[in-house]
Structures are given as C-alpha cells and as structure tokens.
Coordinates of C-alpha atoms in Angstrom, one line a residue:
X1 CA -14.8 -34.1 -19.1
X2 CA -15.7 -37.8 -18.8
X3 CA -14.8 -37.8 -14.9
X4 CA -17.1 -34.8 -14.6
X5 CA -20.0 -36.3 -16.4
X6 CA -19.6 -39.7 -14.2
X7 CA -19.7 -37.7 -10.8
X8 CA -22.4 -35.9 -12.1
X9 CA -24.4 -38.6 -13.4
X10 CA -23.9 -40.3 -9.5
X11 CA -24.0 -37.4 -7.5
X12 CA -28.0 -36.5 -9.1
X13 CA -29.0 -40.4 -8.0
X14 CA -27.7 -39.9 -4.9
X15 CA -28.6 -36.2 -3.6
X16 CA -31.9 -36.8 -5.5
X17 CA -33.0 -39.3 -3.5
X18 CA -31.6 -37.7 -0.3
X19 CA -33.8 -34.8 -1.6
X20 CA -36.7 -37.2 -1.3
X21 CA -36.0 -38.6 1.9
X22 CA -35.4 -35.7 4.1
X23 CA -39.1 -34.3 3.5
X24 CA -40.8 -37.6 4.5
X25 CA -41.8 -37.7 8.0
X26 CA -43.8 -41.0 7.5
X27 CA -42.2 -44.3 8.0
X28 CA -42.5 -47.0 5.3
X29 CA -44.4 -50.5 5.3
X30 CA -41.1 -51.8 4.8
X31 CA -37.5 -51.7 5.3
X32 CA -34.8 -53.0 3.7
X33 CA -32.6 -53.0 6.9
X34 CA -34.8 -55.6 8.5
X35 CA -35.3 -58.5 6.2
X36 CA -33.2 -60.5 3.8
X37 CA -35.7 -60.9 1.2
X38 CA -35.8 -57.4 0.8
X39 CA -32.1 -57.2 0.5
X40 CA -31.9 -59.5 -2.3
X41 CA -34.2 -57.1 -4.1
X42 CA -31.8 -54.4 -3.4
X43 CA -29.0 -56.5 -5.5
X44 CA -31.4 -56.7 -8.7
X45 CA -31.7 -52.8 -8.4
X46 CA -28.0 -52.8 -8.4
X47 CA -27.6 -54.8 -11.5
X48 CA -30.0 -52.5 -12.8
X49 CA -28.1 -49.7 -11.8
X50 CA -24.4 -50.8 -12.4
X51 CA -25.6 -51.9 -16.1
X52 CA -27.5 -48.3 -16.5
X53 CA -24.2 -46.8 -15.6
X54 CA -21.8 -49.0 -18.0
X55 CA -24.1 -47.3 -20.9
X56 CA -23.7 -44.3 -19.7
X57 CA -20.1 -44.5 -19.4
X58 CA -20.3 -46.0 -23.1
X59 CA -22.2 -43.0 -24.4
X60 CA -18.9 -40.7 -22.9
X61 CA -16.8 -43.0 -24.3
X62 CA -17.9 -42.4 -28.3
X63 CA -18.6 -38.4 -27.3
X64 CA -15.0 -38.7 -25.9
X65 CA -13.5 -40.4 -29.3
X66 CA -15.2 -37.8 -31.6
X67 CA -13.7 -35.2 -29.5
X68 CA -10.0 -37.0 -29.7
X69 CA -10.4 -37.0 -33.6
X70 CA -11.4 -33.3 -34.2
X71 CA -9.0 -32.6 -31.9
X72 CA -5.7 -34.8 -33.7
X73 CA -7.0 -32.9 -36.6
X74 CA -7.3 -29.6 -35.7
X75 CA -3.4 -30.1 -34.2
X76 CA -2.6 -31.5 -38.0
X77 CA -3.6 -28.1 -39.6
X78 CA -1.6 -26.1 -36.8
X79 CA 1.4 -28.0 -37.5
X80 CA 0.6 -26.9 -41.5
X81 CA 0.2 -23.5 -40.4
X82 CA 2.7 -22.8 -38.5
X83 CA 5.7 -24.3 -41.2
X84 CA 4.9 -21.2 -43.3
X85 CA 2.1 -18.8 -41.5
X86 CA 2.7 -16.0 -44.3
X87 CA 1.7 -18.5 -47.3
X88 CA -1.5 -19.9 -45.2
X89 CA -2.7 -16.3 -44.2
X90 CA -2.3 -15.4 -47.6
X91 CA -4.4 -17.8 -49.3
X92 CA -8.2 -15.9 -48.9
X93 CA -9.9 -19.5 -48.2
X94 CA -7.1 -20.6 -45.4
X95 CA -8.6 -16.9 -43.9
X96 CA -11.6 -17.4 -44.2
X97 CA -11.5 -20.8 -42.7
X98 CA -9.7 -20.0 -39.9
X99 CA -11.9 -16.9 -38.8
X100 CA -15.1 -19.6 -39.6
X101 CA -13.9 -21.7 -37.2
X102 CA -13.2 -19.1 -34.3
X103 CA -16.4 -17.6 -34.6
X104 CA -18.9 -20.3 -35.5
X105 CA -16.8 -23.8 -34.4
X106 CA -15.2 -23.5 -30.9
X107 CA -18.9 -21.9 -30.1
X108 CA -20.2 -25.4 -30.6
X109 CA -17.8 -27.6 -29.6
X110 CA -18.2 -25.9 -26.2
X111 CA -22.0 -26.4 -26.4
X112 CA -21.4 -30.3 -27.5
X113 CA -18.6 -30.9 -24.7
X114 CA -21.0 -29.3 -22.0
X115 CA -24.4 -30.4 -22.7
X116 CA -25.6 -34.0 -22.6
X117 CA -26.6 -35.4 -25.6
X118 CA -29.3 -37.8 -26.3
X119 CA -27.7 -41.3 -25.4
X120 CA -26.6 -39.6 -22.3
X121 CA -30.0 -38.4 -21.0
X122 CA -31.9 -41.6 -22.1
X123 CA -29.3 -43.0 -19.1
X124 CA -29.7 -39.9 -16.7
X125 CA -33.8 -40.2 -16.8
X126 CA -33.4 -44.7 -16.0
X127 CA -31.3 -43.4 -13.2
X128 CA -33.6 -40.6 -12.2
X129 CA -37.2 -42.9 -12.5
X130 CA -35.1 -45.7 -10.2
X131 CA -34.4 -43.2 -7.4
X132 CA -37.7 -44.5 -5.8
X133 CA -36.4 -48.1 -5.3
X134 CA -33.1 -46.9 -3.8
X135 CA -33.3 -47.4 0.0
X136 CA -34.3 -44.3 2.0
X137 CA -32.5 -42.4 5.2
X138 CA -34.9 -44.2 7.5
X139 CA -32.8 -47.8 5.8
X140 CA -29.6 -46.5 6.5
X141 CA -30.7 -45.3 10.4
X142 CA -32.5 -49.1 10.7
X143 CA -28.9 -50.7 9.5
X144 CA -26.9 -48.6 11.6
X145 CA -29.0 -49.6 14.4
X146 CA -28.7 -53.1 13.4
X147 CA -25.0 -52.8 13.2
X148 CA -24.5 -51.1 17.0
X149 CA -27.2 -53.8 18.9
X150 CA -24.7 -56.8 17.5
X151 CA -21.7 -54.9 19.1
X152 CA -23.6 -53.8 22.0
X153 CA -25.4 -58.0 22.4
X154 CA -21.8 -59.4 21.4
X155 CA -19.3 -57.3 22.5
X156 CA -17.9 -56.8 19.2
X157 CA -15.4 -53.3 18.6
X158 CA -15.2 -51.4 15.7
X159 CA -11.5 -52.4 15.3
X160 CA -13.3 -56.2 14.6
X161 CA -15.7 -55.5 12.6
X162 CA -13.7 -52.8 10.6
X163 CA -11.7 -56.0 9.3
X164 CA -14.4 -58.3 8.7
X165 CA -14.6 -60.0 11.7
X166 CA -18.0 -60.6 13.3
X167 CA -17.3 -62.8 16.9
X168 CA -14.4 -65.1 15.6
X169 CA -16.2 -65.4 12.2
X170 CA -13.3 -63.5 10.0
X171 CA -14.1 -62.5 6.2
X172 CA -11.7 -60.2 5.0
X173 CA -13.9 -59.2 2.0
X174 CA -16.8 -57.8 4.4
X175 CA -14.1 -55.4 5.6
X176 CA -15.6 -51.8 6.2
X177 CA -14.4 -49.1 3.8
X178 CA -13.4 -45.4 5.3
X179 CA -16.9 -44.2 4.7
X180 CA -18.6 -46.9 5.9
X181 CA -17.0 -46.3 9.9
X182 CA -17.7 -42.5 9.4
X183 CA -21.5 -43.1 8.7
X184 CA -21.5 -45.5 11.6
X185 CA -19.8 -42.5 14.0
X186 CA -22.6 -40.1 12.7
X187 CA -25.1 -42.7 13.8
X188 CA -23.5 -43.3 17.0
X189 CA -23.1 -39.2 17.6
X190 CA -27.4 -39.0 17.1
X191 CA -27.6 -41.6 19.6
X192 CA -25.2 -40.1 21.5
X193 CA -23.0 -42.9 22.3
X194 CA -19.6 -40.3 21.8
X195 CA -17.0 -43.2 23.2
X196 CA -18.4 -45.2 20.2
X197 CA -18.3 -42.4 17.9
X198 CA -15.0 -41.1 18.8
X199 CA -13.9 -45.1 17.8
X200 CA -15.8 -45.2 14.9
X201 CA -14.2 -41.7 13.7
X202 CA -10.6 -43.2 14.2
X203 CA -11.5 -46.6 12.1
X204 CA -12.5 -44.2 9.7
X205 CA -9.1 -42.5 9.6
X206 CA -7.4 -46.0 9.8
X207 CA -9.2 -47.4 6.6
X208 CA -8.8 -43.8 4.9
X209 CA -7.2 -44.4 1.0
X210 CA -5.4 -41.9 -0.2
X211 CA -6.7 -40.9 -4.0
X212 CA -9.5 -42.9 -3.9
X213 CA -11.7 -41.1 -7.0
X214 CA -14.8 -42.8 -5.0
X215 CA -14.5 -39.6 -2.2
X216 CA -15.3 -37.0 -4.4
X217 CA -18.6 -38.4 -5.1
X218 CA -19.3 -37.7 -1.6
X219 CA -17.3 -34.6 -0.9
X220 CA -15.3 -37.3 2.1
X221 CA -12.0 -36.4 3.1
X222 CA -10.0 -36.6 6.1
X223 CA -10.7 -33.4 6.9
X224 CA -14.5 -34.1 7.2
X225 CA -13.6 -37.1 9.7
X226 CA -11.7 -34.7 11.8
X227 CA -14.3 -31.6 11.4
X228 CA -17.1 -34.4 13.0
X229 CA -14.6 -35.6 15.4
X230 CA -13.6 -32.2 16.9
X231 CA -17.3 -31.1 16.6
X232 CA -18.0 -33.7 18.7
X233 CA -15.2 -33.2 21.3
X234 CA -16.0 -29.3 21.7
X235 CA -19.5 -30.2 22.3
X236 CA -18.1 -32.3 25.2
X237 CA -15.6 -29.3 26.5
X238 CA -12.7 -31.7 25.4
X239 CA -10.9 -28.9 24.0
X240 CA -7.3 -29.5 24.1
X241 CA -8.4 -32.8 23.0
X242 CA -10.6 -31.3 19.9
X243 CA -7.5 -28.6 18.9
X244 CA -5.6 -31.8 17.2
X245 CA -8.2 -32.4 15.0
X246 CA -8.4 -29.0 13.9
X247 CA -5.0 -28.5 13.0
X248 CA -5.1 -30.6 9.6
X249 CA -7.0 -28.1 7.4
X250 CA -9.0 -29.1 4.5
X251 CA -8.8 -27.9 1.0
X252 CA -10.4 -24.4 0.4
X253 CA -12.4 -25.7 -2.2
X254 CA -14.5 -27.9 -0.2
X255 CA -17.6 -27.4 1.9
X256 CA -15.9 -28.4 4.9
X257 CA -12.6 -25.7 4.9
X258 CA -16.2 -23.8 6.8
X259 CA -17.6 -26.0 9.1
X260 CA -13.8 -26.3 10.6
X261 CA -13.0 -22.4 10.4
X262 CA -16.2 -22.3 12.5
X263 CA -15.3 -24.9 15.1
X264 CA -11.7 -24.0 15.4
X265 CA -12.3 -20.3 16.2
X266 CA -15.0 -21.5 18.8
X267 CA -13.0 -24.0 20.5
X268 CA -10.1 -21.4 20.6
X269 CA -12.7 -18.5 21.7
X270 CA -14.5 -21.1 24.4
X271 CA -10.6 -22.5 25.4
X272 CA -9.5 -18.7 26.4
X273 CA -12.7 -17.8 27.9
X274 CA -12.4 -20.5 30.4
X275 CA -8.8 -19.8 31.2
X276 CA -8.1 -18.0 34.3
X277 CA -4.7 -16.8 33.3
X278 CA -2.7 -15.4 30.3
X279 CA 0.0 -17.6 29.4
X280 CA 3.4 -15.8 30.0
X281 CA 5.3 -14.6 27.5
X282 CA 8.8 -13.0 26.8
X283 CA 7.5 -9.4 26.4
X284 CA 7.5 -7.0 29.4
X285 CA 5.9 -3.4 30.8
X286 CA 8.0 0.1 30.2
X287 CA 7.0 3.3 30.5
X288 CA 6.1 4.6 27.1
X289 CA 7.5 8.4 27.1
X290 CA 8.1 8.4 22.9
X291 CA 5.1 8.9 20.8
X292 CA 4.3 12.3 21.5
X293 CA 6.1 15.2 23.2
X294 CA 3.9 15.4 25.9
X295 CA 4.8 12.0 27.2
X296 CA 8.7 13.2 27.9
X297 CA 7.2 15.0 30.9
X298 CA 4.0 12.5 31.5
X299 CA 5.1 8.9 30.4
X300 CA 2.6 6.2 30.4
X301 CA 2.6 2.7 31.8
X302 CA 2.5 0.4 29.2
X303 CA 2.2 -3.6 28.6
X304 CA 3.4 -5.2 25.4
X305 CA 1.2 -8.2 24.7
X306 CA 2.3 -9.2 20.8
X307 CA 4.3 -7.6 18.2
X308 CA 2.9 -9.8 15.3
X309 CA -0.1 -7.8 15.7
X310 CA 1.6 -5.1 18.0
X311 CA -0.8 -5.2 20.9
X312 CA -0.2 -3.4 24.0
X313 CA -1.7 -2.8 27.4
X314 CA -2.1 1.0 28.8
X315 CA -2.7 0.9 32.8
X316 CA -4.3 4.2 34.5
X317 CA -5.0 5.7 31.3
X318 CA -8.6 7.0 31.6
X319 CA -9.0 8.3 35.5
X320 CA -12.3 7.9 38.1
X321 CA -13.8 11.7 37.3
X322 CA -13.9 10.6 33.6
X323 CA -15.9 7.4 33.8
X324 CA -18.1 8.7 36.5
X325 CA -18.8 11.6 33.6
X326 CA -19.1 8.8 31.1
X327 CA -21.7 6.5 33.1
X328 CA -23.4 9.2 34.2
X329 CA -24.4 10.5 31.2
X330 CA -24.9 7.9 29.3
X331 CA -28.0 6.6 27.4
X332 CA -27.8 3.2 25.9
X333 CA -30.0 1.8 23.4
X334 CA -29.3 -2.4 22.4
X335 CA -26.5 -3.0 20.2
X336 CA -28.0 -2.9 16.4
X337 CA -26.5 -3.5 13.1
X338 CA -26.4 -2.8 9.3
X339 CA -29.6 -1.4 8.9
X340 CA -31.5 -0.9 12.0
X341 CA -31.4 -4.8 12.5
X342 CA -30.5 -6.1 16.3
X343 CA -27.0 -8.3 16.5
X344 CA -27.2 -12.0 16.3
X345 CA -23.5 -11.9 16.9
X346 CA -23.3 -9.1 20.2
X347 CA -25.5 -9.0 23.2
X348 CA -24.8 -5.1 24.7
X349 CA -25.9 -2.3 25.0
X350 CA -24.0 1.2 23.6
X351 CA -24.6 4.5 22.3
X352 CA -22.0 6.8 20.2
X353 CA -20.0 9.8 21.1
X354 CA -18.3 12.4 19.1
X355 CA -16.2 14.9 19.4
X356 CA -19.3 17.8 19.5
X357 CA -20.0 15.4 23.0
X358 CA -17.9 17.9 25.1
X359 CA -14.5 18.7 26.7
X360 CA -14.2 15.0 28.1
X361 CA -14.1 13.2 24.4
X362 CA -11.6 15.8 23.6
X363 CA -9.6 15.0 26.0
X364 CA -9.4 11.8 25.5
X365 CA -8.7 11.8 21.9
X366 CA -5.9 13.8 22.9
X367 CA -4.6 10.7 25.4
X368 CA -5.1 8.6 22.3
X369 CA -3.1 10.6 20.1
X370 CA -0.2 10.3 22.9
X371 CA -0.3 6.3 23.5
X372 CA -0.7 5.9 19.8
X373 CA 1.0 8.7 18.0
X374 CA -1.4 8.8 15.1
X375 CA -3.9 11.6 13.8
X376 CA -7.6 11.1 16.0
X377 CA -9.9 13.0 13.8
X378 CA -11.7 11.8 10.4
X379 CA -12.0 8.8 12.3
X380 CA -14.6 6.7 13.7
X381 CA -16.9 8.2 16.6
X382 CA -16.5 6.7 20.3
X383 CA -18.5 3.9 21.3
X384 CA -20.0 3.6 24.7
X385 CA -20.7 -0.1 25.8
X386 CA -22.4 -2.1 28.0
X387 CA -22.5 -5.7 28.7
X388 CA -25.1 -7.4 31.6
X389 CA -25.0 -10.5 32.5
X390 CA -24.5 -12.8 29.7
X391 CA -23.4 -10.0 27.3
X392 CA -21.1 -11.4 25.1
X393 CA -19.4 -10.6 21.8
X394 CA -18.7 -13.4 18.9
X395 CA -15.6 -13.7 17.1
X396 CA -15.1 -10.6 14.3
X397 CA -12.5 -8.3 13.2
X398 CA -12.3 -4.5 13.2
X399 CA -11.0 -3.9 10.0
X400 CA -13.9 -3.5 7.2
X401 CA -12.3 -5.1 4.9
X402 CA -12.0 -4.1 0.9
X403 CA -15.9 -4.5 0.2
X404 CA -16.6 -1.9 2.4
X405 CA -17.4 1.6 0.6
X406 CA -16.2 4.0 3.6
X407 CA -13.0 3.0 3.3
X408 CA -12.8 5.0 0.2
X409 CA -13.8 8.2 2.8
X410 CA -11.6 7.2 6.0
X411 CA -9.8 3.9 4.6
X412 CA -9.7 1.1 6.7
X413 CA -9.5 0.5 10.8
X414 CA -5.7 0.9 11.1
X415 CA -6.0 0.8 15.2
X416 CA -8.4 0.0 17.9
X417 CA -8.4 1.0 21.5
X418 CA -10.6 -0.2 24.0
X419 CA -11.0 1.4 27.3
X420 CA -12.4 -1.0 30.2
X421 CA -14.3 1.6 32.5
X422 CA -14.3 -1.2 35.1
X423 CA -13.9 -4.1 36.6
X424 CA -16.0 -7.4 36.2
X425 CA -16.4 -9.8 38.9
X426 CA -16.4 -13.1 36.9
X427 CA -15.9 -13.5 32.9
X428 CA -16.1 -10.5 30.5
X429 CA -12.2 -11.0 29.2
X430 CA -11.4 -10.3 25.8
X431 CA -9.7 -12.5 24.2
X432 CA -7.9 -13.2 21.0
X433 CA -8.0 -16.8 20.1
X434 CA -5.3 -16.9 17.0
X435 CA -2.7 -15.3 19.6
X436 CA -3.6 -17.1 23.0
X437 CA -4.2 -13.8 24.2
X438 CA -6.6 -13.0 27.0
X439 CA -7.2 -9.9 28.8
X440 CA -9.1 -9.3 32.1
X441 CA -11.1 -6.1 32.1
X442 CA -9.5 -3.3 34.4
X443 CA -10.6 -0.6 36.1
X444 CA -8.2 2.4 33.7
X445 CA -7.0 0.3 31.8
X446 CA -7.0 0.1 27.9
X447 CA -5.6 -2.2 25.2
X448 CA -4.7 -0.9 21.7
X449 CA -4.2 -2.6 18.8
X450 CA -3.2 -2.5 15.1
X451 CA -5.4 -4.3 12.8
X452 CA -4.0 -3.8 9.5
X453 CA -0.1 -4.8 8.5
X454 CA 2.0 -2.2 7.3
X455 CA 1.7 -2.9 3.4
X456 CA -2.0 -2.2 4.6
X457 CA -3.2 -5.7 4.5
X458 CA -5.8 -6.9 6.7
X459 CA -4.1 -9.1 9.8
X460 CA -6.4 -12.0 10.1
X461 CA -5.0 -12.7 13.5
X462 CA -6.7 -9.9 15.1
X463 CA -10.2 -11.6 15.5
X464 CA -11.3 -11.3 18.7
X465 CA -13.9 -12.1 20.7
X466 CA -15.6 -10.8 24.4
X467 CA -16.3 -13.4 26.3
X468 CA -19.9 -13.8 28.1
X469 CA -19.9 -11.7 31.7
X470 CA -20.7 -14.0 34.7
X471 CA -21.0 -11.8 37.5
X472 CA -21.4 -8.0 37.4
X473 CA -21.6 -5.7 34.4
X474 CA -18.7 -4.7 31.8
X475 CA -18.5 -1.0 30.7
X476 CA -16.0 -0.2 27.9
X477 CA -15.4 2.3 25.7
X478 CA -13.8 1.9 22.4
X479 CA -12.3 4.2 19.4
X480 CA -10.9 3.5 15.8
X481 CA -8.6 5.0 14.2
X482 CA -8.8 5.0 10.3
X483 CA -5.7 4.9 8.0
X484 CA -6.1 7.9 5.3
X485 CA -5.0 10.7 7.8
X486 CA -1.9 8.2 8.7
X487 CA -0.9 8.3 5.3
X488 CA 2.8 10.3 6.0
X489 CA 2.6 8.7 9.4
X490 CA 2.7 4.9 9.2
X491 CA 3.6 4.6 5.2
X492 CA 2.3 2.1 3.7
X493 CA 5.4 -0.9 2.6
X494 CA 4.8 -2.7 -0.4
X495 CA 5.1 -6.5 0.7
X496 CA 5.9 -5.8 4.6
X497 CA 3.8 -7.1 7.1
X498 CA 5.6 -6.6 9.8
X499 CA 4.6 -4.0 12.5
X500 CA 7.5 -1.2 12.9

C-alpha cells in the first residue's frame, strides 16, 4: 500500500504537468534549458519537492503503523479463537463481536487503507500547485537539443557521454541513467537522426538495471527500448534487423505488450509481402482421393503448406466456365463492416452469394464438401471479392471468437477456403506472418484452412493478411465453414490442439 501511494503521489506530478504541456502551442519567455541561472532555480524547486515528498512518505509511514497494530491484534484474537472455537462461539458477546466486525469493521478499514487522509492530501495539493514551476516539454526538447549540438560540434558518442565523459573531461557521477539515453533516442528519432537513435537505444539497454523500483514510475522497461527501436527500424524497411527486437516480449500488463503486438505483426506482414518466394519446407503435393467417395474416382491435387494449422493448397479446383459465370454476374458494392460502416482495415470490393444464387454455388459447395469432408450448409454465405490496385487486406483472423453471439447459431469458423479466380501480375499474395507462409494468387487454385484447434480453441497463428496488389486486379472467392454441423465429424478433444 505504501509503494502504491508513493507512485501515485509521483506519477499525478508528473502526467499532470505533461497534461499541461501538451496543450500549449505557445513558447515561453524563458527556458530552463538555456541558462544556468535558471537552473539553479530548478534545484530550490527540487528541495521543495524532495522535502514535500519526505512528508508525504512520513504521513504513510504513521497510516502504515496503525495498520501494523490493528493488524498484530486482530491475529492475537485468532490465535484465542482458534485454541477452543466451540467456547468463543458460544459466548453471545464473542458472536456478536465477531459478526460486528465483518459487517461494520473490514468495511472501513478498506475505506481508510484506500482513501487518502488529510496529512496525505495537504502533500498531494503542495505537489499539485508546484506543477507550474516544473520545467515544461519545450525544456526537455531545448536540453536534448543542447545535448546533440555538443556531440555533433565535438564529436562526442553516446558511449562517452553515457559514462560521464564530456571530451576527455571524465565524471563518473554525471553518468547517464537507462532513461536518460532512451529520452535522448526519442529526440534524436523527431529529428530524424536514426544512426544516432539506434545508438542512443543500445546505451539505453547497456545502462538498463534490473529491479530498479524507479521504472515503474514511468511504465520503462526493456521492452519499451526495444518496441522504439524496432519501430524505428520497420519504418526504415530494416526488417530482419527490426524482428530481434521484437522477439523479447514485454509483460502483458503493460501498455507496451500493444504497441509491440502491433509492430511485430506488421513487420512480419510487410516482411512476406515483399518476399518473392515461399520458403521451402519438408511437406509435399499428393493427390487427395480420401475425404469423400467421390474423390476415389476424381482425386484432387493437393499442396500441404502446415499441419500446426493444417493448411493446404488445392490446384485446378474451380475451372474457366465457372469464374467466367462468377465475373460475369457479379455486382460489387465496397467492402463494409459491422453496421453499414466502410473498412478501415480492407480496401475491396465484394458482394455475397448463397446457395438460392443457382446451380454453380451448388456445385461448388459440393467441391468443398469433397477437399474438406465436412458438412457445407448452416454455414456462412460465399463471398465474392475484388481487389484494384492497392486493395489490400490488414492482418485479422476468421474465427469470431467467444464474444461473438452467432456462434451460439452456427458456432465458430472451423475452416476457410479461399478460391483465387485469377492471376495477379505483381503483389496480391496472401500471407500468414506467424507461419512464414506466403501464397501467390492462382488462376484455379484455392487454399483451405482450419482456424480453430481440435479442443475448439481459437489458433492464433492463423492471422493472415492480403497483401496490397501492384499490378492488375485480384478476384477471389471465399467460404466458411462453421463448427455446429461438424459436431460428430471433427469431435471436439478436451485439451488437444493438434490437427488430426
């Protein structure tokens, strides 16, 4: 409780004043950052603020100690209590006590342990009213400034000046702490000096302290160094450079577990998009003549691309007369979602078709029922797409997950197959970045995949992505299959999430 009062008392002067800062566009009279006199003023608001704080902390102190007592007494009549619980619960008063202090007591000790009291707040409103003589953003950009013209005038490293070292003149104690080379990187990104940045970032990592209580006050972690630094390095097209710094993943708990999730799955989407090949693998192409009858006499050529998701590739599977039928007939309308609202995620074009659409659907539900050997209908309608130039698709999965309420109709997206009605001059692969996974778009072709495990689990390794078409357009046609009619089909496995 005292720790949590301490970074809360900090963290208001702090983000408080930041608060203040980012909504002034004006630039001050004066700046600490460019005179010594005003610096020494800085040091008497420090005292100010150092001896504010030490009261505070003594106000904890006495709340903690009253806490300590009741608590070594309320552990003194447990110990009575539990030597003979049949004579204490028989005495009426011991009863009555005891219910009295369930009810009424804990109710208040939670309300004195969680609110501040008055000695505490007469500290947390000195510390608010001194916000205004704290130095401002436009300080700390003027002293970052300062700090990379006497590098850039003298020559001076970060690997110097990290140790105290300013041109020969060494003083240890000046040393630069952790957070002190990762503001200086975040300067030197704005000012786009990456080199400097990137050296910055390592000192950063170099001077890092392992449990140092003073990084929580700021949310700083290693993982933040390594979210900027990978930012950074993306932004550049560095990406098998970027990848290591996205490997190292920060705890869940923090703000920046996000920002990485977000670079790493662009820097894997924008690393595949740009390959021109698929890496090999040990898997190979058969001729799938097993999941229906029909296929004894009419196998299918098929590509196995992952069995952890099982992934596979279908070759001549939807023929010329059918997409010509498709194309001809169709009429797209731009690619919307939830309610009506256009896709800041997708940049297509599509319409639906059902079943009721005519022979052709049917017919290929039937071809789906073959390659996958599950039950087509009660599932998801056909969707026709189109993607111009530029149409591209961001990273998402299939599966709805458990929020969604038609899964309680259909159940989730067990399978998805996509049917590329043909092919694309430049860009336009799908990809998968979790399983280095890219797939050009054939004319025929299709890829299917499962997107739930067998104990019915969502496989997070299924995101996907469509990368942005370059030259031509990019016509596919997808379906999903939903998991209630599989139900004496693929069985769900308690605790197996492995594909059969």
């Amino acid at each position: 409780m005292f720790m949590l009062k301490y970074f809360t008392f900090i963290v208001l002067l702090i983000t408080g004043q930041v608060r203040c800062n980012e909504f002034s566009n004006t630039v001050p009279d004066k700046t600490y950052a460019a005179s010594t006199s005003e610096l020494m003023k800085l040091l008497e608001v420090e005292d100010k603020l150092v001896e504010n704080l030490s009261g505070y902390v003594d106000e904890l102190k006495k709340k903690l100690s009253i806490v300590e007592k009741s608590l070594s007494n309320l552990k003194a009549k447990h110990i009575q209590i539990k030597m003979d619980y049949e004579t204490y619960l028989g005495n009426p008063l011991n009863s009555f006590s005891l219910i009295y202090r369930l009810t009424s007591g804990w109710k208040g000790w939670l309300q004195y342990t969680s609110e501040a009291q008055n000695g505490e707040l007469t500290h947390i409103d000195k510390a608010d009213r001194m916000r205004t003589q704290l130095p401002t953003f436009f300080d700390l950009q003027m002293a970052s400034r300062g700090i990379d013209e006497l590098m850039s005038f003298y020559k001076l490293k970060p690997e110097e000046l990290v140790v105290g070292n300013l041109s020969g003149y060494l003083r240890p104690e000046t040393a630069l702490s952790s957070l002190d080379c990762y503001a200086l990187g975040e300067f030197c990104v704005k000012i786009r000096k990456d080199a400097l940045a990137e050296a910055w970032f390592n000192a950063s990592l170099t001077q890092f302290k392992e449990n140092n209580s003073v990084y929580n006050i700021y949310g700083f972690s290693k993982s933040t160094v390594d979210t900027s630094w990978g930012a950074l390095l993306v932004k550049n097209q560095q990406y098998d450079s970027a990848i290591k710094h996205f490997r190292n993943k920060p705890q869940p708990s923090t703000i920046h577990r996000i920002v990485h999730d977000h670079f790493e799955t662009d820097l894997a989407v924008k690393k595949n998009c740009s390959a021109t090949f698929r890496s090999p693998n040990h898997l190979h192409c058969r001729y799938n003549s097993s999941t229906s009858p029909f296929l004894h006499i009419a196998p299918l050529k098929m590509e196995e691309l992952s069995t952890d998701p099982y992934m596979v590739v279908y070759h001549d599977v939807i023929y010329e007369n059918e997409i010509n039928l498709l194309l001809n007939y169709s009429d797209f309308r731009t690619s919307l979602v939830g309610e009506g609202q256009v896709s800041s995620i997708r940049a297509s074009q599509d319409m639906p078709l059902n079943a009721d659409s005519g022979e052709l659907i049917k017919n290929i539900e039937n071809r789906i029922r073959d390659m996958s050997g599950l039950i087509v209908e009660k599932s998801d309608d056909f969707v026709l797409i189109n993607y111009g130039i530029g149409g591209t698709y961001a990273p998402h999965f299939d599966f709805y997950g458990y929020s969604e309420p038609v899964r309680l109709n259909r159940g989730d997206r067990i399978l998805t197959v996509l049917f590329y009605l043909g092919d694309v001059e430049l860009g336009g692969s799908t990809i998968f970045p979790h399983l280095n996974i890219s797939i050009t778009p054939k004319k025929g072709s299709a890829v299917m995949w499962y997107n739930l495990h067998n104990s019915g689990d969502t496989h997070e390794k299924t995101e996907h992505s469509a990368c942005p078409v370059i030259v031509g357009a990019k016509y596919v046609l997808s379906k999903w299959i939903n998991e209630l009619q599989q139900a004496f089909i693929t069985p769900c496995m308690k605790d197996s999430n492995i594909h059969s």
